[in-house]
PDB file of C-alpha atoms in Angstrom:
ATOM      1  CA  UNK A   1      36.349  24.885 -93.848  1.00 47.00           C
ATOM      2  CA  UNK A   2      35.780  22.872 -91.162  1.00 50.00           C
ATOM      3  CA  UNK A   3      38.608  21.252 -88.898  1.00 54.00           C
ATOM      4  CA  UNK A   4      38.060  17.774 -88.614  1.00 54.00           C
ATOM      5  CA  UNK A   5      38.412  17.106 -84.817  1.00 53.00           C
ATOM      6  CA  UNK A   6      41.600  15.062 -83.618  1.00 56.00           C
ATOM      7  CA  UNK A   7      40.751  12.282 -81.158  1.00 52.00           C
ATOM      8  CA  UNK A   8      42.372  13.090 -77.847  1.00 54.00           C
ATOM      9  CA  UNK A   9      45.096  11.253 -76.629  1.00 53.00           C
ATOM     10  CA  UNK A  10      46.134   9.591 -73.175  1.00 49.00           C
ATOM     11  CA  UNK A  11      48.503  10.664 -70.747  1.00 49.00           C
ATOM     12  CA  UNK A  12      50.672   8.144 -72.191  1.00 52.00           C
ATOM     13  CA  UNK A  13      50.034   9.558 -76.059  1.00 52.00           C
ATOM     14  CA  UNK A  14      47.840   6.484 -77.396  1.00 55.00           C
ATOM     15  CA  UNK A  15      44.144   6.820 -77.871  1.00 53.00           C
ATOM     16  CA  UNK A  16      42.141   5.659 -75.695  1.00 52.00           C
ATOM     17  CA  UNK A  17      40.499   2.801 -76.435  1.00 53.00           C
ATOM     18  CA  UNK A  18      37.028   1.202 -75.816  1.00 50.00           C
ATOM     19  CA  UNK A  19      38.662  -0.869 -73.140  1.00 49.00           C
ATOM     20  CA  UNK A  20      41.103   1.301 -71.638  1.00 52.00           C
ATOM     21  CA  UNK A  21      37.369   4.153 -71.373  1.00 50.00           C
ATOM     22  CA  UNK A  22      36.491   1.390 -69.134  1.00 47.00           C
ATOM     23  CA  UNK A  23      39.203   0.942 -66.627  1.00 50.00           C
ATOM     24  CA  UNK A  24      39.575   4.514 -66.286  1.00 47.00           C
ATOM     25  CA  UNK A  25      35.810   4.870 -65.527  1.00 52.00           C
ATOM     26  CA  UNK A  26      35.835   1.785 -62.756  1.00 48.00           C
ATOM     27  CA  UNK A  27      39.059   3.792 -61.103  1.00 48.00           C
ATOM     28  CA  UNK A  28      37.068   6.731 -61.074  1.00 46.00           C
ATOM     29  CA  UNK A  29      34.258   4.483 -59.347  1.00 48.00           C
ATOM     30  CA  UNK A  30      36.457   3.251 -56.888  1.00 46.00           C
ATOM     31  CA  UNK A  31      38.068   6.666 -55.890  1.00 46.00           C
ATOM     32  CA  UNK A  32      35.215   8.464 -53.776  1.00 47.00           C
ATOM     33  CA  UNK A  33      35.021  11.732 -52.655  1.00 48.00           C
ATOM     34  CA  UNK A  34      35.798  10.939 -49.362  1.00 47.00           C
ATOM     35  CA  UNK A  35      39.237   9.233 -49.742  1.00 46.00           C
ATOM     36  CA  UNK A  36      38.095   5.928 -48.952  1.00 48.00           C
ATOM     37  CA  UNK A  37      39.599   4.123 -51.432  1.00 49.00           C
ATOM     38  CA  UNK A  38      38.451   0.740 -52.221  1.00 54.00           C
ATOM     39  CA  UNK A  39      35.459   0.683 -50.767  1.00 59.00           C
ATOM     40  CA  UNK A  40      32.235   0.589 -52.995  1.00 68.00           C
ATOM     41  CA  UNK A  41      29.502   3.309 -52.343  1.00 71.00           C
ATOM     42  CA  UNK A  42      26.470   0.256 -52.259  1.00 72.00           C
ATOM     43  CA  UNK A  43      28.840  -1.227 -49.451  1.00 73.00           C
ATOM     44  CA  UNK A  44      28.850   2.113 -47.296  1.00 76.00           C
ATOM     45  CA  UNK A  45      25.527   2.725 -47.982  1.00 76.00           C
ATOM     46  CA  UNK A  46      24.638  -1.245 -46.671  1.00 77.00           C
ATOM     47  CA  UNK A  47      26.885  -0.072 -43.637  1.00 82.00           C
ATOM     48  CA  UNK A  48      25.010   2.950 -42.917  1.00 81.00           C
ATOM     49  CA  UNK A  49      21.748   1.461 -42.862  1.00 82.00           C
ATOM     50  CA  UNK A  50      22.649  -1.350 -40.535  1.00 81.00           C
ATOM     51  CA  UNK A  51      24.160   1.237 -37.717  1.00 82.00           C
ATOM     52  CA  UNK A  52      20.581   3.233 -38.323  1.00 82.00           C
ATOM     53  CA  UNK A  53      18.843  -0.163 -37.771  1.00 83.00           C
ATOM     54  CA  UNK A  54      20.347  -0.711 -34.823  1.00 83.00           C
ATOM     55  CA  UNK A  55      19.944   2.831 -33.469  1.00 84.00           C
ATOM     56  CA  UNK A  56      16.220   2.251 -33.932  1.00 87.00           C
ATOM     57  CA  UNK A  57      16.332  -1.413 -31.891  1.00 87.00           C
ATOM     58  CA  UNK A  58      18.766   0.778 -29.019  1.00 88.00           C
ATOM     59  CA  UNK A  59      15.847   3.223 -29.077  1.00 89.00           C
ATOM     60  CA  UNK A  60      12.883   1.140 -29.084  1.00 90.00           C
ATOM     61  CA  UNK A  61      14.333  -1.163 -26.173  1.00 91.00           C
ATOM     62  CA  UNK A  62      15.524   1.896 -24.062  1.00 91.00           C
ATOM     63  CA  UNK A  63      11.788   3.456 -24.544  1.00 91.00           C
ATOM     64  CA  UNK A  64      10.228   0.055 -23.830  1.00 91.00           C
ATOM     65  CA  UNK A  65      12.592  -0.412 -20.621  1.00 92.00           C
ATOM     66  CA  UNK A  66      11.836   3.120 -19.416  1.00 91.00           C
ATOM     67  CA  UNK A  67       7.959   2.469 -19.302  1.00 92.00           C
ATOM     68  CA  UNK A  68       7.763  -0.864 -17.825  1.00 92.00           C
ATOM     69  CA  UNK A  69      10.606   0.283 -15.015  1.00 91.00           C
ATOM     70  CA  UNK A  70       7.844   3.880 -14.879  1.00 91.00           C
ATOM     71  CA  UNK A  71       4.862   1.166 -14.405  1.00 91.00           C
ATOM     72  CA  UNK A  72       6.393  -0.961 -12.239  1.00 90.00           C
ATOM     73  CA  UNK A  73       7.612   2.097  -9.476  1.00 89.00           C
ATOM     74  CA  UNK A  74       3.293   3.313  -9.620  1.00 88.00           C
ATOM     75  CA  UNK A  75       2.255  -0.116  -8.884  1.00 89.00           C
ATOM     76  CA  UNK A  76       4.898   0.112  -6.014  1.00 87.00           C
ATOM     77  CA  UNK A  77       3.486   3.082  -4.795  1.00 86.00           C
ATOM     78  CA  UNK A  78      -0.123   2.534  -5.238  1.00 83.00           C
ATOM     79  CA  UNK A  79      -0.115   0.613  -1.630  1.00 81.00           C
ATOM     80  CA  UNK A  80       2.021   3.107   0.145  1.00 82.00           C
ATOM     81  CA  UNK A  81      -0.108   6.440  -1.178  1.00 80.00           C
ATOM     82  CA  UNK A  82      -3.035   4.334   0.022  1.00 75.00           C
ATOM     83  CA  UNK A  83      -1.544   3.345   3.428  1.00 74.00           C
ATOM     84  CA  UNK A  84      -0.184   7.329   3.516  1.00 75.00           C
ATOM     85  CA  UNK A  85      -3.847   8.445   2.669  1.00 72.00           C
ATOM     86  CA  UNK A  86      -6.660   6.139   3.933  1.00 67.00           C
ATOM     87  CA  UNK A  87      -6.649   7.385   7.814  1.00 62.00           C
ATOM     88  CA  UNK A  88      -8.134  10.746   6.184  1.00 65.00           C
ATOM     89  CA  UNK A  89     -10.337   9.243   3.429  1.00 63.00           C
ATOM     90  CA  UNK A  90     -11.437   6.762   6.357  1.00 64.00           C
ATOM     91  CA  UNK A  91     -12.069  10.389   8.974  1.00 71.00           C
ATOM     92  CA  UNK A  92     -12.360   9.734  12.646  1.00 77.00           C
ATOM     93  CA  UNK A  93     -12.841   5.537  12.747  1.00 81.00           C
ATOM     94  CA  UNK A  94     -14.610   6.004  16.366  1.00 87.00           C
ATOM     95  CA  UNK A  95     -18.350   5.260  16.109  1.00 91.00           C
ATOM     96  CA  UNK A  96     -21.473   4.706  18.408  1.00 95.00           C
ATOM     97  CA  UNK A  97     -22.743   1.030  18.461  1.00 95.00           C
ATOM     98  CA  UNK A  98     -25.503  -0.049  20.206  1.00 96.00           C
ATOM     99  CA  UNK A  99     -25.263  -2.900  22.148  1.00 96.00           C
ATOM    100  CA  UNK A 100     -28.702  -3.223  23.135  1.00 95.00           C
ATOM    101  CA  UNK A 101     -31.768  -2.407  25.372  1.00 96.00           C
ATOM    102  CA  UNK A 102     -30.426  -0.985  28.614  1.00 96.00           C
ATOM    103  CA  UNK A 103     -32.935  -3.820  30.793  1.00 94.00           C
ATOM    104  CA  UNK A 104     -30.407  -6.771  28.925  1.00 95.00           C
ATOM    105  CA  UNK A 105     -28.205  -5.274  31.755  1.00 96.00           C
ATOM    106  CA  UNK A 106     -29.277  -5.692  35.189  1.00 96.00           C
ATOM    107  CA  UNK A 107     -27.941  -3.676  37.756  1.00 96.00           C
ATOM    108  CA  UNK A 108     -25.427  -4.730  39.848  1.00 95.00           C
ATOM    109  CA  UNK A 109     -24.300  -7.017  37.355  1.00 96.00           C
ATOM    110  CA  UNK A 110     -21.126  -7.435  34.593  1.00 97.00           C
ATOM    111  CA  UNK A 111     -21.834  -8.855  31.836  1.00 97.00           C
ATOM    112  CA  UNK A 112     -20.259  -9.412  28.560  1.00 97.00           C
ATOM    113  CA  UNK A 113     -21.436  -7.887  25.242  1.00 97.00           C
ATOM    114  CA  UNK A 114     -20.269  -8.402  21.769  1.00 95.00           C
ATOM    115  CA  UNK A 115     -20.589  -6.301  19.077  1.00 95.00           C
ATOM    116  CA  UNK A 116     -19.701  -5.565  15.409  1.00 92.00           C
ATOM    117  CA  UNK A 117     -16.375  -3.429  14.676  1.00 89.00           C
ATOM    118  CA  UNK A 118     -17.893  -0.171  13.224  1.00 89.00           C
ATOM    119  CA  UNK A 119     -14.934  -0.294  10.861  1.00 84.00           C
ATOM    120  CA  UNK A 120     -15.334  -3.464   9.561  1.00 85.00           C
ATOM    121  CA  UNK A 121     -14.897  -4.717   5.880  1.00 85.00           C
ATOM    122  CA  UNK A 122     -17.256  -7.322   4.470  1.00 84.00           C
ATOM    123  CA  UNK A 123     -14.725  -9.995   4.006  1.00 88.00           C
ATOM    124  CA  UNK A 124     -13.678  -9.636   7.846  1.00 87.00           C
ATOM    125  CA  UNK A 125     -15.550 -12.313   8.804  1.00 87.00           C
ATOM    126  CA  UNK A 126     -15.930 -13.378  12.476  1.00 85.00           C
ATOM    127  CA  UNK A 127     -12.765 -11.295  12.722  1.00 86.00           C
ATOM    128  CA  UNK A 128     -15.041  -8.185  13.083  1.00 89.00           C
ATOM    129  CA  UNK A 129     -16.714  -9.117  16.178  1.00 91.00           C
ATOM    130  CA  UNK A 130     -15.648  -7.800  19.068  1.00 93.00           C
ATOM    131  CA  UNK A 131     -16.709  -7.734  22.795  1.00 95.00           C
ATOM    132  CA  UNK A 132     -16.502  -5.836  26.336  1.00 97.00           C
ATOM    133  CA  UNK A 133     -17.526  -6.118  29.522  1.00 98.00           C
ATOM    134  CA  UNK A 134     -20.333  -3.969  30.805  1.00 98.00           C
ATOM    135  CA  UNK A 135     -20.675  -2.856  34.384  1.00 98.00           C
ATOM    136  CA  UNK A 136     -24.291  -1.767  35.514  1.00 97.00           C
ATOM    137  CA  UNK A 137     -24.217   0.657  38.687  1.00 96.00           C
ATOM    138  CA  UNK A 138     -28.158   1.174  38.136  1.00 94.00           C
ATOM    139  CA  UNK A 139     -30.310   3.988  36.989  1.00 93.00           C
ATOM    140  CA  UNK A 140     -28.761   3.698  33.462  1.00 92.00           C
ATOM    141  CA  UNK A 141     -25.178   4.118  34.931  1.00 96.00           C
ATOM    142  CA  UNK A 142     -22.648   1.923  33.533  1.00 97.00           C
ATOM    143  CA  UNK A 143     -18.986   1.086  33.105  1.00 97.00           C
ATOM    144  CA  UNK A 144     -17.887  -0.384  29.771  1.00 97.00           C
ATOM    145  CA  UNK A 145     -14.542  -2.143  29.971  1.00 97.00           C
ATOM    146  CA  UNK A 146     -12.524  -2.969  26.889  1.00 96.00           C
ATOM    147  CA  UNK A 147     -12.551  -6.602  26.559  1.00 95.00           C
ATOM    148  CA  UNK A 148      -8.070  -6.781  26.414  1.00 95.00           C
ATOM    149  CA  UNK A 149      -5.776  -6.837  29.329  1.00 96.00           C
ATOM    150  CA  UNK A 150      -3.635  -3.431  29.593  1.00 94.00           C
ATOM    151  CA  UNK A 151      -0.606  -5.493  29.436  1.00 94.00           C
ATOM    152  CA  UNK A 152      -0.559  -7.179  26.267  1.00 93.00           C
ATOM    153  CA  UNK A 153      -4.345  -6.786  24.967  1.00 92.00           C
ATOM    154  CA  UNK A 154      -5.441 -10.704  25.980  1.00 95.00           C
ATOM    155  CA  UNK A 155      -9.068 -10.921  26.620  1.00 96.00           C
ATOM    156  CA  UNK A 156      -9.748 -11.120  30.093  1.00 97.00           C
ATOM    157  CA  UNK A 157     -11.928 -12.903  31.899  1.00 97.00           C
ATOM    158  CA  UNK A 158     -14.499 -11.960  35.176  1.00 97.00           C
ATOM    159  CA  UNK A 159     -14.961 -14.057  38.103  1.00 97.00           C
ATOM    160  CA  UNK A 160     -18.359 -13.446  40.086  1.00 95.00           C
ATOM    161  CA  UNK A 161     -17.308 -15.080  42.908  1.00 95.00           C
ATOM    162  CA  UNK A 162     -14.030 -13.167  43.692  1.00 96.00           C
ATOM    163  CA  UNK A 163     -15.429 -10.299  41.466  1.00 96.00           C
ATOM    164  CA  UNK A 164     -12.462 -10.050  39.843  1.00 98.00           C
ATOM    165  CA  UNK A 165     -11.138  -9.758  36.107  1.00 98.00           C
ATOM    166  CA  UNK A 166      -8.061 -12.064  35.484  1.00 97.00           C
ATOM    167  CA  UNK A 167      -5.603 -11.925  32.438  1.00 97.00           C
ATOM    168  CA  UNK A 168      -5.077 -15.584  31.482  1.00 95.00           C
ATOM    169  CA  UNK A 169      -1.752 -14.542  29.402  1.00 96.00           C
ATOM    170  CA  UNK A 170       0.419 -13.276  32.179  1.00 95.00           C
ATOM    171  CA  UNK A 171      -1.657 -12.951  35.395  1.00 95.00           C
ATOM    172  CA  UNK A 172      -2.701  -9.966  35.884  1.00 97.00           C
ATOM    173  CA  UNK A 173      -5.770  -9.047  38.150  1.00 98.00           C
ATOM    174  CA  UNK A 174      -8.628  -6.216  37.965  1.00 98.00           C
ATOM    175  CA  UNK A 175     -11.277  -4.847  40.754  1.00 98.00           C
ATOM    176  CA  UNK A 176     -14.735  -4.823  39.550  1.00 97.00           C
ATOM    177  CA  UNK A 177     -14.433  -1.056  39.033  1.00 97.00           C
ATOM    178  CA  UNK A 178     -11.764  -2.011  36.449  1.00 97.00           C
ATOM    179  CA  UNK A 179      -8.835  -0.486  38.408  1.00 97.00           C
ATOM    180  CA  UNK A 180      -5.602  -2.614  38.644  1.00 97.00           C
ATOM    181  CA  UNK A 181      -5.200  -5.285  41.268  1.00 97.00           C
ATOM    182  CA  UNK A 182      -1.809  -6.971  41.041  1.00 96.00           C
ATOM    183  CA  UNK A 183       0.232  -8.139  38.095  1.00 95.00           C
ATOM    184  CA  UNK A 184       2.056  -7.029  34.953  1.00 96.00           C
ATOM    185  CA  UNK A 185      -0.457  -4.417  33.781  1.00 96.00           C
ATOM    186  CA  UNK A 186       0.659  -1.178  34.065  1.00 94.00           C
ATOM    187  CA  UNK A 187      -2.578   0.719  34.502  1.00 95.00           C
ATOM    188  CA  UNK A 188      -6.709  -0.555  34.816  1.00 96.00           C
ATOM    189  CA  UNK A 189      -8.646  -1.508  31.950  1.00 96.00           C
ATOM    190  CA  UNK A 190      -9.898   0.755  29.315  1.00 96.00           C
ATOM    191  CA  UNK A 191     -13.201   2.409  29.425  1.00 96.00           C
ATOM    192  CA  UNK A 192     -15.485   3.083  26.602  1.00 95.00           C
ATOM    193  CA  UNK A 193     -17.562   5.956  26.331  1.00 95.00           C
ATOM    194  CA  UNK A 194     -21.431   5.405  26.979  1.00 97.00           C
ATOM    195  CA  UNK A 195     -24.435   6.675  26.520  1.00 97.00           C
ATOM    196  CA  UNK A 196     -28.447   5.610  26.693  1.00 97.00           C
ATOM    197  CA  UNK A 197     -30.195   6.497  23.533  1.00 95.00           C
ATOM    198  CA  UNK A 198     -33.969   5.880  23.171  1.00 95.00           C
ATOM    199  CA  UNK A 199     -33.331   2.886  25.691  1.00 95.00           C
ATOM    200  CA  UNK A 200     -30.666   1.538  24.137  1.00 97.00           C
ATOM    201  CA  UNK A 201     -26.983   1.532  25.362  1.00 97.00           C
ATOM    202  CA  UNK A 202     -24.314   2.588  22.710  1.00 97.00           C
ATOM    203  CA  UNK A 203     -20.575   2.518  23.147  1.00 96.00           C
ATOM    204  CA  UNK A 204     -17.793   4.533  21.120  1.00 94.00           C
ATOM    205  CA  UNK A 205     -15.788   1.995  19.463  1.00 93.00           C
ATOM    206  CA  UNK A 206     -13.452   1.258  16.265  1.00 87.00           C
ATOM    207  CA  UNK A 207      -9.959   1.486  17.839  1.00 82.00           C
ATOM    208  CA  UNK A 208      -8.157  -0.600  20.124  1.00 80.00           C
ATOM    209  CA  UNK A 209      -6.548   1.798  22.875  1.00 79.00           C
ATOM    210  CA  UNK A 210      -3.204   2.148  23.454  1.00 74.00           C
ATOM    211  CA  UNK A 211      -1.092   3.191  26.456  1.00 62.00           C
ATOM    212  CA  UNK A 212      -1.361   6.541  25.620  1.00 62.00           C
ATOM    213  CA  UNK A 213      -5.106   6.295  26.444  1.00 67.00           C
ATOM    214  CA  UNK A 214      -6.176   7.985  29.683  1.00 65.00           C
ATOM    215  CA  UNK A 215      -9.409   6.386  30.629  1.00 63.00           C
TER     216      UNK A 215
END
């Protein structure tokens, strides 16, 4: 025969009732596994995916922050690998110019000349014309002067009748051969190389000398 099975019984010896199923089942609920007592799962779980959310937004701004400061230091250094670089892109910035048939030149005369800056860029303007002072000895012998004063680069000026260059800045005074006469400037004026080519005389020009120049 068959045992007819007894209901069980509480801790307290009643049977449990519908009710009482219930409470026990919300204590269960409430009890996690992690000791946390009173606190609902759906509320750690609400908890847990704010702190990701705002993981992400730490992320995403720290990425975003990183880039722009990455942009921002190569458009800093664009000008200064440029400014490191462009003497050798540019090579030797020295260049024969013509400045026109030799018989424009008479000789024993000086005379000045103007011409355009080999090196110049087409938004220079009248800023790229520059000048010197040519010297004709005859027989297609010259002396090309640089057009500044050795002191501090003014254009000077020469006076036929005391055949004389004079620096209207600060005074000082050059032979007709260029040499110094009296004054601040330390040395003569600066000579550009010459030649005659087909008739024509060209200078070497595209820098503006420096102390450190010898002729």
């Amino acid at each position: 025969m068959n045992e007819t099975p007894k209901p069980q019984r509480c801790c307290d010896g009643r049977e449990p009732s519908a009710g009482r199923h219930a409470d026990l089942r919300i204590h269960g609920e409430a009890s996690g596994p992690s000791g946390s007592a009173g606190t609902p799962k759906s509320a750690r779980a609400g908890d847990d995916t704010a702190r990701g959310a705002a993981g992400d937004r730490r992320g995403f701004l720290f990425g975003a922050g990183a880039a722009l400061m990455g942009i921002g230091g190569l458009l800093a250094a664009i000008p200064i690998v440029g400014t490191l670089f462009a003497p050798a892109r540019r090579g030797n910035p020295m260049r024969w110019t013509d400045l026109g048939p030799v018989d424009q030149f008479p000789a024993g005369t000086t005379r000045l000349a103007t011409f355009t800056s080999p090196n110049a860029a087409p938004t220079d303007g009248e800023t790229a014309r520059d000048a010197c002072w040519v010297r004709s000895l005859g027989d297609d012998r010259f002396q090309v002067f640089y057009v500044n004063c050795a002191h501090l680069g003014c254009p000077v000026r020469w006076f036929e009748q005391s055949r004389l260059f004079m620096c209207p800045c600060h005074g000082g005074v050059y032979y007709e051969d260029g040499s110094r006469a009296s004054g601040p400037p330390p040395r003569g004026l600066f000579t550009h190389q010459w030649r005659v080519t087909n008739g024509r005389l060209e200078i070497l020009a595209g820098l503006l000398p420096g102390l450190e120049e010898k002729t």
